[in-house]
Amino acid sequence: MSSISDSDDAVRSERSGLAALVFDAKARSLFFQAVLAILIIIAAYIAVRNAGANLAEQGREFGFDFFGRPSDIQILTTFGTWLIGYEAGKNTVFDVFLLSIANTLIIAIAGVIFATLWGFLLGIFRLSNNFVLNSFATIYIELLRNVPLLLQIFFWTAVLRLVAPGPRDAGWLVPGLLSWNSKGIYGPYPLVEPGFSYTLIAFLLACVAAWGFARWAKRRQDATGKQSSVGLVTLGLLILVPTLVFLVTGRPMTIEWPNFVTEGPILRRGFERGIGSYIAPEFFALFLALTTYTAAFIAEIVRAGIQAVPNGQSEAAGALGLPPGLAMRKVILPQAFRVIIPPLTSQYLNLTKNSSLAAAIGYPELVAVFAGTTLNQVGRAIEIIAIVILVYLTISLLTSAFMNWFNNRVKLVER
Amino acid sequence: MTPKFYTLVAAAALVAGGASAGTLDDVKAAGKLKCGVSQGLPGFSTPDDSGKWTGLDVDYCRAVAATVLDDPEAVEFVSLSAKDRFTALSSGEIDILSRNTTWTITRDTDLGITFTGVSYYDGQGMMVPASLGVTTALELDGATICTNTGTTTELNITDYFTQHGMSFELVALENSDEVIAAYGAGRCDVFTTDRSGVAAERLKLADPDAHVVLPETISKEPLGPSVRADDKQWERVSKWVLNALIEAEEYGITSANVDEMMTSENPSVQRILGAGDNDYGAPMGLTKDWAARAIKAVGNYGEIYDRNVGPDTPLKLDRGVNNLWNNGGFMYAPPIR
Ligand SMILES: N[C@@H](CCC(=O)N[C@@H](CS)C(=O)NCC(=O)O)C(=O)O
């Protein structure tokens, strides 16, 4: 680098005026950047002007006033409708926008968490010496990575319909906790009473205490080599403290269980709507499809990451007497993380964008509802598509920012 | 084609160059008509065993192609979901939309498109499994309902249930095959769409006889073709082809007798067929035998109806309100004169 700018300096001293600028690498790059910026601005200007003219010619307007209109569409009961308290005719288009984002985020978050857990496990299976685990992981990964995701979404939807009990029957999905039938999954719902905030505060305080203890324990270990059972203490703090406060304040919460109706008008039979918690089958199918599919890719990333750690590292860990599990957790994975995180981030982004395939099975997320039903209702394609692009861009940038932050943290481990 | 694709095309088309207004010239130059139809709705637009598109909506497009290009086969059918159809039309992906589409004020004024007539008077109906023992829509409180996204159906059903103080859950899917599959698998208690659509989709069920259509018709669904709003000339062509097919039935002109009718003494028939000095095609940019070409290709409205959806077809739909005005129905075309 320095030699180039040195010679540039030498050239500059020999020439003057415009000629000097032409030979100045910095000036050249600035010039081309400016040209590019101007071209982009001109293109954007022409695009906006054309759009305006074409819309006017078709007698259509441009604007965002539609957000205030009432939304008279019924939307499938999901996380988003619960969050907003959505009711057709009573909420605005803006509320529909928010609830569709909430639905996109909840499927993305649930998908990312479970795809990561399952993907790491598969990746480790893939490297295992156990023939059964190894072949299972290999076949799984090859199969799922090579079948189009949309097909897998339809597959899970169909499978759930086949195995679920009929609309007016009930069965356990998780015995004692979750029941289900072809209309959805039903579980307990916590109804909190006024004094419950004390339990929440206790939980927060316990979190802070657990964090403080972990710091103290680490310092002590660094200084003296003595270990403390951080896991146990944390668990104890997080469970015992809130439970105690909960009991002392007189159990200010009741659990509402699903209500199964067997009599009365036929369409009222089955699980009563609005009682207990509810997960739509569309969410469940999408969740299964996105999780199992993305996990296959994550497994390959994890495998590559682990294999990128030199063999000497695990041999050294073994020589120090670390059992294989501990060696994996304390020696191999931390180093593998540096290789894993960048491609893992792009899998997270893929999963989020793939959630838009939900339109095909009727899960009301951003694309299905806002860029679908709402767009049809208000007919503002440019505005709505621009907004949807912005939302996805924002989610992507935030995810990337978070993963970069995390990456920098694990990087330090290397020293 | 994916839904997002069409929306993007629409957005891109608006952002890019100016829209061309001369659809008629474009169609003549291309030598074929791009006609937007459904993804497969028996009786209206569906490919037969050999892959040839058939149906009432399809025949209308063939009539337009015959009028403009003198060839009912010169049509490229583009199958569209309910959700994508309007963007496909306004962006210029298709020249004409003929896809069991309800004429409403929003669509006619707010989407950059114009309806050119009614080719089938319909209304929204509901189907339930016979095993439920439900006999009227008023017993549907608490039901889960399956329907298509991007339709009037999806909006009407909410109106109806709110009006009657009934609660319901709506599963709205993009592809009709998915909707009927979801209903067939017990995800929903009720399947709802236009009555003609209910009759057609019912045939896709494993055991059609195990399902009953409820007596209520909960909306008006005048189905008809539409074109881009910025092209008056093309709008006239679309409108008058439909009118001519209805007029032809009124005056007894059929695909079989159209040549003989050329020599008919009846001045109305002469005007429709462009016999003698009559030339109503020129002001629209068409030939004088414009209507004769259409009738020869697909027959008059009654023939089209009977062939595709009538009592002798699997759909078995009574002519009912779709009869001619002088036969107790709503079909009434302004005179060709
Ligand atoms: N007429 C209504 C409903 C149209 C509609 O999409 N109906 C469905 C069910 S009859 C359909 O066309 N399905 C065939 C397909 O998906 O292509 C409208 O214009 O909104």
Short mmCIF file of N, CA and C and ligand atoms in Angstrom, two decimals, chain B residues 38-41 80 82 85 99-102 107 148 151-153 176 193-194 197 201 221 223, ligand 1:
data_model
loop_
_atom_site.label_atom_id
_atom_site.label_comp_id
_atom_site.label_asym_id
_atom_site.label_seq_id
_atom_site.Cartn_x
_atom_site.Cartn_y
_atom_site.Cartn_z
N SER B 38 -58.16 -18.73 -14.64
CA SER B 38 -57.92 -19.28 -13.31
C SER B 38 -56.85 -20.37 -13.36
N GLN B 39 -56.58 -20.94 -12.19
CA GLN B 39 -55.61 -22.03 -12.13
C GLN B 39 -56.29 -23.37 -12.36
N GLY B 40 -57.54 -23.31 -12.79
CA GLY B 40 -58.24 -24.56 -13.05
C GLY B 40 -59.56 -24.60 -12.31
N LEU B 41 -60.60 -24.08 -12.94
CA LEU B 41 -61.93 -24.09 -12.34
C LEU B 41 -62.86 -24.72 -13.38
N LEU B 80 -53.81 -17.64 -13.39
CA LEU B 80 -53.51 -16.69 -12.32
C LEU B 80 -54.29 -17.05 -11.07
N ALA B 82 -56.28 -15.84 -7.64
CA ALA B 82 -57.18 -14.71 -7.41
C ALA B 82 -56.37 -13.49 -6.99
N ARG B 85 -54.33 -11.72 -10.05
CA ARG B 85 -54.94 -11.41 -11.34
C ARG B 85 -54.90 -9.94 -11.71
N ARG B 99 -61.60 -14.33 -15.69
CA ARG B 99 -61.30 -15.31 -14.66
C ARG B 99 -62.32 -15.21 -13.53
N ASN B 100 -63.51 -15.70 -13.73
CA ASN B 100 -64.58 -15.65 -12.73
C ASN B 100 -64.35 -14.53 -11.71
N THR B 101 -64.29 -13.32 -12.23
CA THR B 101 -63.95 -12.17 -11.41
C THR B 101 -65.17 -11.27 -11.19
N THR B 102 -65.43 -10.98 -9.93
CA THR B 102 -66.59 -10.17 -9.57
C THR B 102 -66.34 -8.69 -9.83
N ARG B 107 -62.62 -2.49 -7.48
CA ARG B 107 -61.84 -3.03 -8.59
C ARG B 107 -61.99 -2.18 -9.84
N ASN B 148 -60.53 -18.66 -0.68
CA ASN B 148 -59.37 -18.13 -1.41
C ASN B 148 -58.99 -16.74 -0.94
N THR B 151 -60.05 -12.52 -2.74
CA THR B 151 -61.37 -12.62 -3.38
C THR B 151 -62.40 -11.78 -2.64
N THR B 152 -63.52 -11.54 -3.31
CA THR B 152 -64.65 -10.90 -2.66
C THR B 152 -65.20 -11.83 -1.58
N THR B 153 -65.10 -13.13 -1.86
CA THR B 153 -65.57 -14.17 -0.95
C THR B 153 -65.05 -13.98 0.46
N SER B 176 -56.68 -22.60 -5.16
CA SER B 176 -57.97 -23.27 -4.97
C SER B 176 -57.83 -24.74 -4.60
N THR B 193 -67.32 -20.06 -1.69
CA THR B 193 -66.92 -19.26 -2.84
C THR B 193 -68.17 -18.99 -3.67
N ASP B 194 -68.00 -18.47 -4.90
CA ASP B 194 -69.15 -18.29 -5.78
C ASP B 194 -69.87 -19.62 -5.93
N GLY B 197 -68.50 -21.75 -8.43
CA GLY B 197 -67.21 -22.27 -7.99
C GLY B 197 -67.39 -23.42 -7.01
N GLU B 201 -65.72 -26.90 -7.62
CA GLU B 201 -64.72 -27.43 -6.69
C GLU B 201 -65.20 -28.72 -6.02
N GLU B 221 -72.49 -11.69 -7.04
CA GLU B 221 -71.18 -11.86 -7.68
C GLU B 221 -71.35 -11.81 -9.19
N LEU B 223 -69.93 -11.86 -12.44
CA LEU B 223 -68.60 -12.18 -12.95
C LEU B 223 -68.46 -11.70 -14.39
N1 LIG C 1 -65.63 -14.08 -7.83
C1 LIG C 1 -64.76 -13.95 -6.72
C2 LIG C 1 -64.02 -15.23 -6.40
C3 LIG C 1 -63.06 -15.66 -7.47
C4 LIG C 1 -62.20 -16.89 -7.12
O1 LIG C 1 -60.99 -16.78 -7.03
N2 LIG C 1 -62.74 -18.07 -6.93
C5 LIG C 1 -61.93 -19.24 -6.70
C6 LIG C 1 -62.82 -20.33 -6.24
S1 LIG C 1 -64.25 -20.47 -7.28
C7 LIG C 1 -61.21 -19.65 -7.97
O2 LIG C 1 -61.32 -19.00 -8.98
N3 LIG C 1 -60.47 -20.73 -7.99
C8 LIG C 1 -59.75 -21.21 -9.14
C9 LIG C 1 -58.32 -20.82 -9.07
O3 LIG C 1 -57.76 -20.74 -7.98
O4 LIG C 1 -57.69 -20.55 -10.09
C10 LIG C 1 -63.83 -12.78 -6.94
O5 LIG C 1 -63.79 -12.26 -8.04
O6 LIG C 1 -63.15 -12.37 -6.01
#
